[in-house]
Coordinates of C-alpha atoms and ligand atoms in Angstrom, one line a residue:
Chain K
M1 CA 90.6 156.1 102.9
S2 CA 89.7 156.9 106.5
Q3 CA 86.2 158.0 105.5
K4 CA 85.6 154.7 103.6
I5 CA 86.8 152.8 106.6
R6 CA 84.4 154.7 108.8
L7 CA 81.6 154.2 106.4
S8 CA 82.4 150.5 106.3
W9 CA 82.4 150.4 110.0
L10 CA 79.1 152.2 110.3
Q11 CA 77.5 149.9 107.8
L12 CA 78.9 146.8 109.5
S13 CA 78.1 147.8 113.0
H14 CA 74.6 149.0 112.2
E15 CA 73.2 145.5 112.9
K16 CA 74.9 144.4 116.1
A17 CA 73.7 140.7 115.9
K18 CA 75.1 140.3 112.5
L19 CA 78.4 142.0 113.4
F20 CA 78.9 139.6 116.4
A21 CA 78.0 136.6 114.3
A22 CA 80.6 137.6 111.7
I23 CA 83.3 138.3 114.3
A24 CA 82.5 135.0 116.0
G25 CA 82.9 133.2 112.7
V26 CA 86.3 134.8 112.0
M27 CA 87.3 134.1 115.6
V28 CA 86.4 130.4 115.4
S29 CA 88.4 130.2 112.1
V30 CA 91.4 131.9 113.6
V31 CA 91.4 129.8 116.8
L32 CA 91.1 126.6 114.6
M33 CA 94.0 127.6 112.4
W34 CA 96.2 128.4 115.4
M35 CA 95.3 125.1 117.1
Q36 CA 95.9 123.0 114.1
L37 CA 99.2 124.6 113.1
G38 CA 100.4 124.9 116.7
L39 CA 99.7 121.2 117.5
M40 CA 101.2 120.0 114.3
N41 CA 104.4 122.0 114.9
A42 CA 104.5 121.1 118.6
L43 CA 104.1 117.4 117.8
F44 CA 106.9 117.5 115.3
S45 CA 109.3 119.6 117.4
S46 CA 108.6 117.5 120.4
A47 CA 110.1 114.6 118.4
V48 CA 113.4 116.5 118.1
M49 CA 113.9 117.8 121.6
F50 CA 116.9 115.6 122.1
H51 CA 118.3 116.5 118.6
D52 CA 118.0 120.2 119.4
R53 CA 120.0 119.9 122.5
L54 CA 123.0 118.0 121.0
S55 CA 126.1 120.1 120.7
A56 CA 127.8 117.9 118.1
D57 CA 128.8 119.2 114.7
L58 CA 128.1 115.9 112.9
V59 CA 126.2 112.8 113.9
V60 CA 127.0 109.2 112.9
V61 CA 124.1 106.7 112.6
H62 CA 123.6 103.2 111.2
S63 CA 123.0 103.2 107.4
Q64 CA 119.5 101.8 108.1
Y65 CA 118.7 104.3 110.8
E66 CA 115.1 105.6 110.7
S67 CA 114.3 107.4 113.9
I68 CA 115.7 107.8 117.4
L69 CA 113.1 105.2 118.5
R70 CA 114.1 102.8 115.8
S71 CA 117.9 103.2 115.8
R72 CA 120.2 100.3 114.9
S73 CA 123.4 99.7 116.7
F74 CA 126.8 99.8 115.2
S75 CA 130.4 99.3 116.4
A76 CA 132.0 102.2 118.3
R77 CA 135.3 101.2 116.7
L78 CA 134.2 102.8 113.5
L79 CA 133.6 106.0 115.3
Y80 CA 136.9 105.9 117.1
R81 CA 138.6 105.5 113.7
L82 CA 137.8 109.2 113.2
R83 CA 140.0 110.3 116.1
G84 CA 142.9 110.1 113.6
S85 CA 141.3 112.7 111.3
E86 CA 142.8 116.2 111.4
F87 CA 139.3 117.7 111.3
V88 CA 138.0 115.8 114.2
E89 CA 138.5 117.1 117.7
D90 CA 136.6 114.5 119.6
V91 CA 134.0 111.7 119.2
V92 CA 131.4 110.6 121.8
P93 CA 129.4 107.4 121.7
V94 CA 125.7 107.5 122.7
Y95 CA 123.6 104.5 123.8
I96 CA 119.9 104.5 123.6
G97 CA 117.5 102.1 125.1
T98 CA 113.9 101.7 126.2
T99 CA 113.0 99.9 129.4
D100 CA 110.6 99.7 132.4
W101 CA 110.2 102.4 135.0
K102 CA 108.4 101.5 138.2
N103 CA 106.4 104.4 139.7
P104 CA 107.8 104.8 143.2
S105 CA 104.4 105.9 144.6
T106 CA 102.0 103.5 142.9
G107 CA 104.2 100.6 141.8
G108 CA 102.8 100.9 138.2
R109 CA 105.1 100.3 135.3
K110 CA 105.7 102.6 132.4
S111 CA 108.1 102.6 129.5
I112 CA 111.0 105.1 129.6
Q113 CA 113.6 106.2 127.1
V114 CA 117.2 106.0 128.4
Y115 CA 120.2 107.9 127.0
G116 CA 123.6 106.7 128.0
I117 CA 126.0 109.5 127.1
E118 CA 129.5 110.7 128.1
T119 CA 128.4 113.6 130.2
Q120 CA 131.9 114.7 131.2
K121 CA 132.2 116.3 127.8
L122 CA 130.1 119.1 126.3
T123 CA 127.8 116.9 124.3
L124 CA 124.3 117.8 125.5
S125 CA 123.1 121.2 126.4
A126 CA 120.0 119.9 128.2
L127 CA 119.1 121.3 131.6
G128 CA 121.0 119.8 134.5
V129 CA 123.7 118.0 132.6
N130 CA 126.4 120.5 133.4
E131 CA 125.6 120.8 137.1
H132 CA 125.5 117.1 137.7
R133 CA 128.6 116.0 135.9
Q134 CA 130.2 114.9 139.1
G135 CA 127.1 113.1 140.4
L136 CA 126.6 111.2 137.1
R137 CA 130.0 109.7 137.6
E138 CA 128.8 107.8 140.6
E139 CA 127.2 104.4 140.2
D140 CA 123.5 104.1 139.4
T141 CA 122.7 107.8 139.2
F142 CA 120.6 109.5 136.6
L143 CA 118.7 112.7 135.6
F144 CA 114.9 112.5 135.3
D145 CA 113.0 114.4 132.6
R146 CA 110.6 116.7 134.4
L147 CA 108.6 117.3 131.2
A148 CA 107.7 113.6 131.2
R149 CA 104.0 112.7 131.0
P150 CA 102.2 112.0 134.3
G151 CA 102.5 108.4 135.7
F152 CA 106.2 108.3 136.6
G153 CA 105.6 109.4 140.2
E154 CA 106.5 112.5 142.1
V155 CA 110.2 112.3 141.4
P156 CA 110.7 116.0 140.3
Q157 CA 108.9 117.2 143.5
F158 CA 111.2 115.0 145.7
I159 CA 114.3 116.4 143.9
A160 CA 113.0 119.9 144.3
D161 CA 112.7 119.2 148.0
G162 CA 116.4 118.4 148.1
Q163 CA 116.0 114.6 148.1
E164 CA 117.5 112.0 145.8
P165 CA 114.7 109.5 145.4
E166 CA 115.5 105.9 144.5
V167 CA 113.6 104.4 141.6
E168 CA 113.5 100.9 140.2
I169 CA 114.4 101.0 136.5
N170 CA 114.6 97.7 134.6
R171 CA 114.6 96.0 138.0
R172 CA 117.7 97.9 139.1
R173 CA 117.7 100.5 141.9
M174 CA 118.8 103.9 140.5
R175 CA 119.1 107.2 142.2
A176 CA 117.6 110.4 140.7
I177 CA 120.1 113.2 141.4
G178 CA 118.6 115.9 139.3
V179 CA 116.1 116.9 136.6
T180 CA 116.5 117.6 132.9
E181 CA 114.1 118.7 130.2
L182 CA 113.5 116.6 127.1
G183 CA 109.8 116.2 126.9
S184 CA 107.4 113.6 125.7
S185 CA 106.7 112.8 122.1
F186 CA 105.5 110.0 119.8
G187 CA 106.0 106.7 121.7
V188 CA 108.1 108.5 124.4
D189 CA 106.4 109.3 127.7
G190 CA 109.6 110.3 129.5
N191 CA 113.4 110.3 129.4
V192 CA 116.3 109.5 131.5
I193 CA 119.9 110.7 131.0
T194 CA 122.7 108.7 132.5
S195 CA 126.4 108.0 132.0
E196 CA 127.7 105.4 129.6
A197 CA 128.8 103.2 132.4
N198 CA 125.5 103.4 134.2
F199 CA 123.7 102.7 130.9
L200 CA 125.6 99.4 130.5
R201 CA 124.9 98.5 134.1
L202 CA 121.2 99.1 133.5
F203 CA 121.0 97.2 130.2
S204 CA 123.1 94.1 131.1
Q205 CA 122.3 92.5 127.7
R206 CA 123.9 95.5 125.8
R207 CA 127.6 95.2 125.0
S208 CA 130.1 97.9 125.5
G209 CA 131.2 99.4 122.2
V210 CA 127.9 98.7 120.4
I211 CA 126.4 102.1 120.1
D212 CA 123.4 103.9 118.7
L213 CA 124.7 107.3 117.8
G214 CA 128.2 108.8 117.4
L215 CA 128.7 112.5 118.1
I216 CA 131.5 114.3 116.3
S217 CA 132.9 117.7 117.4
L218 CA 135.1 119.2 114.7
S219 CA 138.3 121.1 115.1
E220 CA 138.3 124.9 114.9
G221 CA 137.5 126.1 111.3
A222 CA 136.3 122.8 109.9
E223 CA 132.9 123.2 108.1
P224 CA 130.5 120.3 108.9
A225 CA 129.1 120.2 105.4
V226 CA 132.6 120.3 103.8
V227 CA 134.3 117.6 105.8
R228 CA 131.3 115.3 106.0
P229 CA 132.0 113.5 102.6
Q230 CA 135.6 112.8 103.7
L231 CA 134.5 111.4 107.0
Q232 CA 131.8 109.4 105.3
A233 CA 134.4 107.9 103.0
A234 CA 136.6 107.0 105.9
L235 CA 133.8 105.1 107.6
G236 CA 132.4 103.1 104.7
K237 CA 128.9 102.0 103.9
E238 CA 127.8 100.6 107.3
V239 CA 127.1 104.0 108.8
Q240 CA 126.0 107.4 107.6
V241 CA 127.4 110.8 108.7
L242 CA 124.8 113.5 109.0
T243 CA 124.9 117.2 109.8
R244 CA 122.8 118.2 112.8
E245 CA 120.2 119.7 110.5
E246 CA 120.0 116.5 108.5
F247 CA 119.8 114.4 111.6
R248 CA 116.9 116.6 112.8
S249 CA 115.0 116.7 109.6
L250 CA 115.4 112.9 109.2
E251 CA 113.5 112.5 112.4
I252 CA 110.7 114.9 111.4
D253 CA 110.5 113.3 108.0
Y254 CA 110.1 109.9 109.7
W255 CA 107.2 111.0 111.8
Q256 CA 105.6 112.8 108.9
K257 CA 105.7 109.6 106.9
A258 CA 104.9 107.3 109.8
T259 CA 101.9 109.3 111.1
P260 CA 99.1 111.1 109.3
I261 CA 99.7 114.1 111.5
G262 CA 100.9 116.4 108.7
V263 CA 97.8 115.6 106.5
I264 CA 95.3 115.7 109.4
F265 CA 96.5 119.0 110.8
S266 CA 97.0 120.6 107.4
A267 CA 93.4 119.6 106.5
G268 CA 92.2 121.0 109.8
T269 CA 93.9 124.3 109.0
V270 CA 92.2 124.5 105.6
V271 CA 88.9 123.7 107.2
G272 CA 89.4 126.5 109.7
F273 CA 90.2 128.8 106.8
F274 CA 87.0 127.9 104.9
I275 CA 84.8 128.2 107.9
G276 CA 85.9 131.8 108.2
F277 CA 85.6 132.3 104.5
I278 CA 82.1 131.0 104.3
V279 CA 80.8 132.9 107.3
V280 CA 82.3 136.2 106.1
Y281 CA 81.0 135.6 102.6
Q282 CA 77.5 134.9 103.9
I283 CA 77.4 138.0 106.1
L284 CA 78.9 140.4 103.5
Y285 CA 76.7 138.9 100.7
T286 CA 73.5 139.6 102.7
D287 CA 74.8 142.9 103.7
V288 CA 75.5 144.0 100.1
T289 CA 72.2 142.6 99.0
N290 CA 70.3 144.5 101.7
H291 CA 72.1 147.7 100.9
L292 CA 71.8 147.4 97.1
P293 CA 69.3 150.3 96.8
Q294 CA 71.7 152.5 98.7
F295 CA 74.6 151.4 96.7
A296 CA 72.7 152.1 93.5
T297 CA 71.8 155.5 94.9
M298 CA 75.5 156.2 95.6
K299 CA 76.5 155.1 92.1
A300 CA 73.8 157.4 90.7
M301 CA 75.1 160.3 92.7
G302 CA 78.6 159.9 91.2
F303 CA 80.3 157.5 93.6
S304 CA 82.6 155.2 91.5
G305 CA 82.4 151.5 91.6
R306 CA 85.9 151.5 93.1
Y307 CA 84.7 153.6 96.0
L308 CA 81.9 151.1 96.8
V309 CA 84.3 148.1 96.4
R310 CA 86.5 149.8 99.0
V311 CA 83.5 150.2 101.4
V312 CA 82.9 146.5 101.2
L313 CA 86.6 145.6 101.5
G314 CA 86.7 148.0 104.5
Q315 CA 84.2 145.7 106.1
S316 CA 86.3 142.7 105.3
F317 CA 89.2 144.5 107.0
W318 CA 87.2 145.3 110.1
L319 CA 86.1 141.7 110.4
A320 CA 89.6 140.4 109.9
V321 CA 91.0 142.6 112.7
L322 CA 88.1 142.1 115.1
G323 CA 88.2 138.3 114.6
Y324 CA 92.0 137.9 114.6
V325 CA 92.8 139.7 117.8
P326 CA 90.4 138.0 120.2
G327 CA 90.9 134.7 118.2
T328 CA 94.6 134.9 118.9
I329 CA 94.0 135.7 122.6
V330 CA 91.7 132.7 122.9
A331 CA 94.3 130.5 121.1
G332 CA 97.0 131.7 123.6
L333 CA 94.8 130.7 126.5
L334 CA 94.1 127.3 125.0
Y335 CA 97.8 126.9 124.3
S336 CA 98.8 127.5 127.9
G337 CA 96.0 125.1 129.1
L338 CA 97.1 122.4 126.7
K339 CA 100.8 123.0 127.5
A340 CA 100.2 122.5 131.2
A341 CA 98.3 119.3 130.5
T342 CA 100.5 117.7 127.8
Q343 CA 103.9 119.4 128.1
L344 CA 103.7 120.0 124.3
P345 CA 105.9 122.9 123.2
L346 CA 103.0 125.2 122.1
E347 CA 104.0 128.8 121.4
L348 CA 102.3 131.7 119.7
S349 CA 105.2 132.2 117.4
L350 CA 105.6 135.6 115.7
L351 CA 106.2 134.1 112.3
R352 CA 103.0 132.0 112.5
G353 CA 101.2 135.0 113.9
V354 CA 102.1 137.1 110.9
A355 CA 101.2 134.3 108.5
L356 CA 97.8 133.7 110.2
A357 CA 97.1 137.5 110.2
L358 CA 97.8 137.5 106.5
A359 CA 95.7 134.4 106.0
T360 CA 92.8 136.0 107.9
L361 CA 93.0 139.3 105.9
F362 CA 93.2 137.2 102.7
M363 CA 90.2 135.1 103.8
C364 CA 88.1 138.2 104.5
A365 CA 89.2 140.0 101.4
M366 CA 88.3 137.1 99.2
S367 CA 84.9 136.7 100.8
G368 CA 84.4 140.5 100.3
L369 CA 85.5 140.4 96.7
L370 CA 83.1 137.5 96.0
A371 CA 80.2 139.3 97.7
I372 CA 81.0 142.5 95.7
R373 CA 80.1 140.7 92.5
K374 CA 76.5 141.3 93.7
L375 CA 77.2 145.1 93.5
S376 CA 77.1 145.0 89.7
S377 CA 73.4 144.3 89.9
A378 CA 72.9 147.6 91.6
D379 CA 71.8 149.5 88.5
P380 CA 71.9 153.2 89.2
A381 CA 69.3 153.8 86.4
D382 CA 66.7 151.9 88.5
V383 CA 66.9 154.4 91.3
F384 CA 64.5 156.8 89.7
Chain X
M1 CA 78.6 178.5 87.9
I2 CA 78.5 177.8 84.3
L3 CA 78.3 180.6 81.7
T4 CA 74.8 181.9 81.9
D5 CA 74.4 182.3 78.2
E6 CA 75.2 178.7 77.7
L7 CA 72.4 176.1 77.9
V8 CA 72.5 173.8 80.9
I9 CA 70.7 171.1 79.0
S10 CA 70.4 171.0 75.2
G11 CA 68.9 168.0 73.5
Q12 CA 68.0 167.5 69.9
E13 CA 66.0 164.6 68.4
I14 CA 66.5 162.3 71.3
S15 CA 65.0 158.9 70.6
F16 CA 65.2 155.9 72.9
W17 CA 64.2 152.2 72.8
F18 CA 63.9 149.6 75.5
G19 CA 64.4 145.9 74.7
E20 CA 66.0 143.9 71.9
G21 CA 64.7 142.5 68.6
E22 CA 61.0 141.6 68.6
L23 CA 60.5 143.2 72.0
R24 CA 62.2 146.5 71.0
K25 CA 59.9 149.3 71.9
Q26 CA 60.4 153.0 71.2
I27 CA 59.8 155.1 74.3
L28 CA 61.2 158.5 73.3
F29 CA 60.5 160.1 69.9
E30 CA 62.8 162.8 68.7
V31 CA 62.6 164.8 71.8
D32 CA 64.0 168.4 71.8
L33 CA 64.5 170.3 75.0
Q34 CA 66.6 173.2 76.3
I35 CA 67.1 174.5 79.8
Q36 CA 68.9 177.7 80.7
G37 CA 71.0 178.6 83.7
G38 CA 68.8 179.3 86.8
E39 CA 65.6 178.0 85.2
I40 CA 63.1 175.9 87.1
V41 CA 61.4 173.5 84.7
L42 CA 58.7 171.0 85.5
L43 CA 58.2 167.9 83.4
T44 CA 54.7 166.5 83.6
G45 CA 52.6 164.0 81.7
P46 CA 50.7 160.8 82.1
S47 CA 52.2 157.7 83.6
G48 CA 54.4 155.8 81.1
S49 CA 55.0 158.8 78.8
G50 CA 58.7 158.5 79.3
K51 CA 59.5 161.2 81.8
T52 CA 61.8 159.1 84.0
T53 CA 63.5 157.7 80.9
L54 CA 64.3 161.2 79.7
L55 CA 65.6 162.2 83.1
T56 CA 67.9 159.1 83.4
L57 CA 69.3 160.0 80.0
I58 CA 70.1 163.6 81.1
A59 CA 71.6 162.2 84.3
G60 CA 74.0 160.0 82.2
L61 CA 72.5 156.9 83.8
R62 CA 71.5 155.4 80.5
T63 CA 73.4 155.3 77.2
M64 CA 72.2 157.6 74.5
Q65 CA 71.0 155.7 71.4
S66 CA 70.0 158.4 69.0
G67 CA 70.1 162.2 68.8
S68 CA 72.3 164.6 70.6
L69 CA 72.3 165.7 74.2
R70 CA 74.6 168.2 75.9
V71 CA 74.5 168.5 79.7
L72 CA 76.6 171.0 81.5
G73 CA 78.7 171.4 78.4
M74 CA 79.3 167.7 77.9
Q75 CA 78.1 165.7 74.9
L76 CA 76.5 162.5 76.3
S77 CA 76.3 160.6 73.0
G78 CA 79.3 158.2 73.1
A79 CA 80.6 159.5 76.4
S80 CA 82.6 157.0 78.5
S81 CA 81.1 155.7 81.8
S82 CA 83.9 157.4 83.8
L83 CA 83.1 160.7 82.1
L84 CA 79.4 160.2 82.9
T85 CA 80.3 159.5 86.6
Q86 CA 82.3 162.8 86.6
L87 CA 79.2 164.5 85.2
R88 CA 77.0 163.1 87.9
R89 CA 79.2 164.6 90.6
R90 CA 78.2 168.0 89.3
I91 CA 74.4 167.2 89.5
G92 CA 72.2 167.2 92.6
F93 CA 69.8 164.3 92.7
I94 CA 66.5 164.0 94.5
F95 CA 64.6 160.7 94.2
Q96 CA 61.0 159.7 94.9
A97 CA 62.2 157.6 97.8
H98 CA 64.7 159.4 100.0
N99 CA 67.4 156.7 99.5
L100 CA 69.3 157.9 102.5
L101 CA 71.9 155.5 104.0
P102 CA 70.0 154.0 107.0
Y103 CA 73.0 153.5 109.1
L104 CA 74.1 157.1 109.0
S105 CA 72.7 160.1 110.8
A106 CA 71.1 163.0 108.9
L107 CA 74.4 164.9 109.1
Q108 CA 76.5 162.0 108.0
N109 CA 74.3 161.5 105.0
V110 CA 74.7 165.1 103.9
Q111 CA 78.4 165.1 104.7
L112 CA 79.0 162.0 102.7
M113 CA 78.6 164.0 99.5
F114 CA 82.0 165.7 100.1
E115 CA 83.6 162.4 99.6
L116 CA 83.1 163.2 95.9
H117 CA 84.8 166.6 96.4
P118 CA 88.2 165.9 98.0
D119 CA 89.1 169.6 97.6
V120 CA 86.7 170.4 100.5
S121 CA 88.3 169.7 103.9
A122 CA 86.5 167.5 106.4
V123 CA 86.0 170.5 108.7
E124 CA 84.5 172.7 106.0
G125 CA 82.4 169.7 104.8
R126 CA 80.9 169.2 108.2
Q127 CA 80.2 172.9 108.6
R128 CA 78.5 173.2 105.2
A129 CA 76.5 170.1 105.9
T130 CA 75.3 171.5 109.2
E131 CA 74.4 174.8 107.7
M132 CA 72.4 173.1 105.0
L133 CA 70.5 171.0 107.5
E134 CA 69.7 174.2 109.4
R135 CA 68.4 175.8 106.2
V136 CA 66.0 172.8 105.6
G137 CA 64.9 173.3 109.2
L138 CA 66.6 170.2 110.7
G139 CA 69.4 171.8 112.6
H140 CA 68.1 170.3 115.8
R141 CA 67.7 166.8 114.3
K142 CA 71.1 166.6 112.6
D143 CA 72.4 163.8 114.7
Y144 CA 69.2 161.7 114.4
A145 CA 69.3 158.3 112.8
V146 CA 67.4 158.4 109.5
S147 CA 64.9 155.8 110.9
R148 CA 63.8 158.3 113.6
L149 CA 62.8 161.0 111.1
S150 CA 59.4 161.4 109.4
G151 CA 58.9 161.0 105.7
G152 CA 58.9 164.7 105.1
Q153 CA 62.0 165.2 107.3
R154 CA 63.8 162.5 105.4
Q155 CA 63.0 164.1 102.1
R156 CA 64.3 167.4 103.5
V157 CA 67.6 165.7 104.4
A158 CA 67.6 164.4 100.8
I159 CA 67.3 167.9 99.6
A160 CA 70.1 169.1 101.8
R161 CA 72.2 166.2 100.5
A162 CA 71.4 167.1 96.9
L163 CA 72.3 170.8 97.3
V164 CA 75.1 170.9 99.8
T165 CA 77.8 170.6 97.1
K166 CA 76.3 173.5 95.2
P167 CA 75.5 171.4 92.1
E168 CA 75.3 173.1 88.7
L169 CA 72.0 171.3 88.0
V170 CA 69.3 169.7 90.1
L171 CA 67.4 166.7 88.8
A172 CA 64.3 165.5 90.8
D173 CA 61.9 162.7 90.0
E174 CA 58.5 163.1 91.9
P175 CA 60.1 164.2 95.1
T176 CA 56.7 164.8 96.7
A177 CA 55.0 161.5 95.6
A178 CA 55.5 159.8 98.9
L179 CA 54.5 162.9 101.0
D180 CA 51.2 164.3 102.1
G181 CA 50.0 167.6 100.6
T182 CA 51.5 169.9 103.3
S183 CA 54.9 168.3 103.6
G184 CA 55.0 168.0 99.8
R185 CA 54.4 171.7 99.5
E186 CA 57.0 172.5 102.1
V187 CA 59.6 170.3 100.4
V188 CA 59.0 171.9 97.0
N189 CA 59.2 175.5 98.4
L190 CA 62.4 174.6 100.2
L191 CA 63.9 173.2 97.0
R192 CA 62.9 176.2 95.0
S193 CA 64.3 178.8 97.5
L194 CA 67.6 177.0 98.0
A195 CA 68.1 176.5 94.2
V196 CA 67.3 180.1 93.5
D197 CA 69.8 181.2 96.1
Q198 CA 72.5 179.0 94.6
G199 CA 71.4 179.8 91.1
S200 CA 71.1 176.0 90.4
P201 CA 68.6 175.2 87.6
I202 CA 66.1 172.5 88.4
L203 CA 64.5 169.9 86.2
M204 CA 61.7 168.2 88.1
V205 CA 59.4 165.5 87.1
T206 CA 56.1 165.6 88.9
H207 CA 52.5 164.5 88.7
D208 CA 51.6 166.7 91.6
A209 CA 49.3 169.5 90.3
R210 CA 49.5 171.3 93.6
V211 CA 53.1 172.3 93.0
L212 CA 53.1 173.3 89.4
D213 CA 53.1 177.0 90.4
I214 CA 56.8 177.0 91.4
A215 CA 57.9 176.5 87.8
D216 CA 59.3 179.0 85.5
R217 CA 58.2 176.7 82.7
I218 CA 56.3 173.5 82.4
M219 CA 57.0 170.8 79.8
E220 CA 54.2 168.4 79.0
M221 CA 55.1 164.9 77.9
Q222 CA 52.8 162.6 75.9
D223 CA 53.6 159.2 74.5
G224 CA 57.3 159.9 74.3
R225 CA 57.0 163.3 72.8
V226 CA 57.4 166.8 74.4
G227 CA 54.5 169.0 73.6
A228 CA 54.5 172.8 73.1
P229 CA 55.9 174.6 76.2
T230 CA 53.2 176.2 78.4
H231 CA 53.7 179.0 80.9
Ligands
ATP401 N1 64.0 149.2 82.3 C1 63.0 149.2 81.5 N2 62.8 148.2 80.6 C2 61.8 148.2 79.7 N3 60.9 149.1 79.6 C3 60.9 150.1 80.5 C4 61.9 150.2 81.5 N4 61.7 151.3 82.2 C5 60.6 151.9 81.7 N5 60.1 151.2 80.7 C6 58.9 151.5 79.9 O1 59.1 152.8 79.3 C7 58.0 153.5 79.3 C8 58.2 154.9 80.0 O2 58.6 154.7 81.3 P1 59.0 155.9 82.3 O3 59.3 155.3 83.6 O4 60.0 156.7 81.6 O5 57.6 156.6 82.4 P2 57.2 157.8 83.3 O6 56.7 158.9 82.5 O7 58.3 158.2 84.2 O8 56.0 157.2 84.1 P3 55.5 157.4 85.6 O9 54.8 158.7 85.7 O10 54.6 156.3 85.9 O11 56.8 157.4 86.5 C9 56.9 152.7 80.1 O12 56.1 152.1 79.1 C10 57.7 151.7 80.8 O13 57.0 150.5 80.9
MG402 MG1 58.6 158.0 86.3

């Protein structure tokens, strides 16, 4: 095989301009596929940053719940009913609201998502929550999301400098005592975590005991999927009990249906694939055509058709490797640039890396196989 | 080497047609020919008389239609294409155009033939290819790209390529046609001396009257028929 690979390489690299054009084509294709898949994944996973940080075993939501941004409130009394169950260790109510944030530097207003949650218990494994349990017990304190989009002022910098800046939220003066990380997403530019009591002070129109989520932690040994039907039965039809995974996929499903993101980025990925496919096909086709007399000569001298096919596929292999590696490096650079600008969770994940490497190999091999059909017109009898 | 008392090529009543139906045209008419081990035979005749067609049949590059043809002990009538490919690996080919791979050096072009002979190690292949290039007088040019060699030099590389695997038969079709008189002469002399050394028989098609003297035997072709052998 090594000799064929070498022959492929020599044939491919013989014309430098063509080689670079082909590599550039594969690179563009690889970068496009990385960007499309990465952005799609980042957008969807940014919508479940909060979900991913919950430490509950089961989550209770209203029966008509659609998304964390479109939650419907229900009575906490339903939730408290579960405290009697032998499977349930504890329940925690969560309040969610959206309100105005006044930028302390510019005075500009921006909408912010506020989570009111019992932080004395281990409910949220987000950055900062544990360290600031004590501080969050005080009146009008909160944690600010340092992954928020720009426009909320320099709150994280003040906190880093050891200050506790005061900010006007919903016309109420609140004190930022620390930072957390939840990140921006669809319709959410930034987040605030505060205690249940502070939430109710901030949203004077919201009544205590009318909650948006109920978190359930189960007793030792209780399986979420097993006890869920029993808890559901105990709560009736007004609410639904979800496992954490269900809660998470409900959110992603919502955004998949509500936005054309899935379709757009999938289409973008396919376009990326075909750009590479067409470029490689064009290059290999002209290459096979130009070398037809030599291929015919080799056939006449006793080289098998399979040998020649492998020479062409060897070229596909080289193009795949030489396009994939720099393409992935470029994608990585673009990822880190975009990540800094948008806070989107863009990662060169290993799984996607392997999938894209296979897609690139497949793309180049298919182009090669299509170009090879031209080989059959190399009639060795015409060499003489 | 094959058994010397066995014929390298033995053909009886070979007929061949090109085209189908109305356009079907007979090119070869019951051709008989025999070539023995070590013999150097030239095939001459006017243009269009069927020399190349006969050569491609012997090389297993076209399917036999009628008659019988044994080459290197193998019956070509009805032989499968993979058997024909096997046969061609035992034959050295020299074409009118050199047909070297342009992206390989002279040495790489010659070495490439050992891809068909996996029993020869890479080191040995390289060594034999180098020796063969030295014997055709191109030892000092072995790493040159094909494009930097003259026409005569390219044809000498082609000879080295054809002979490096010690083929049991050499088939050549007008190897001097693209060369001037002097280099044509050189190429033919070289081919003859190498083939004689290795004991490889040669069947060479040529128009070139200046090289007829290298032959042990000359066959004349006329309108698809082989005339009486001349010496
Ligand atoms: N592929 C083909 N299809 C149809 N007819 C062909 C084909 N190849 C050759 N012929 C015809 O067969 C006849 C013999 O051709 P061939 O090439 O064998 O002659 P030749 O003796 O080698 O001539 P030259 O000395 O010009 O090379 C010619 O009339 C030619 O036109
Ligand atoms: Mg001819």
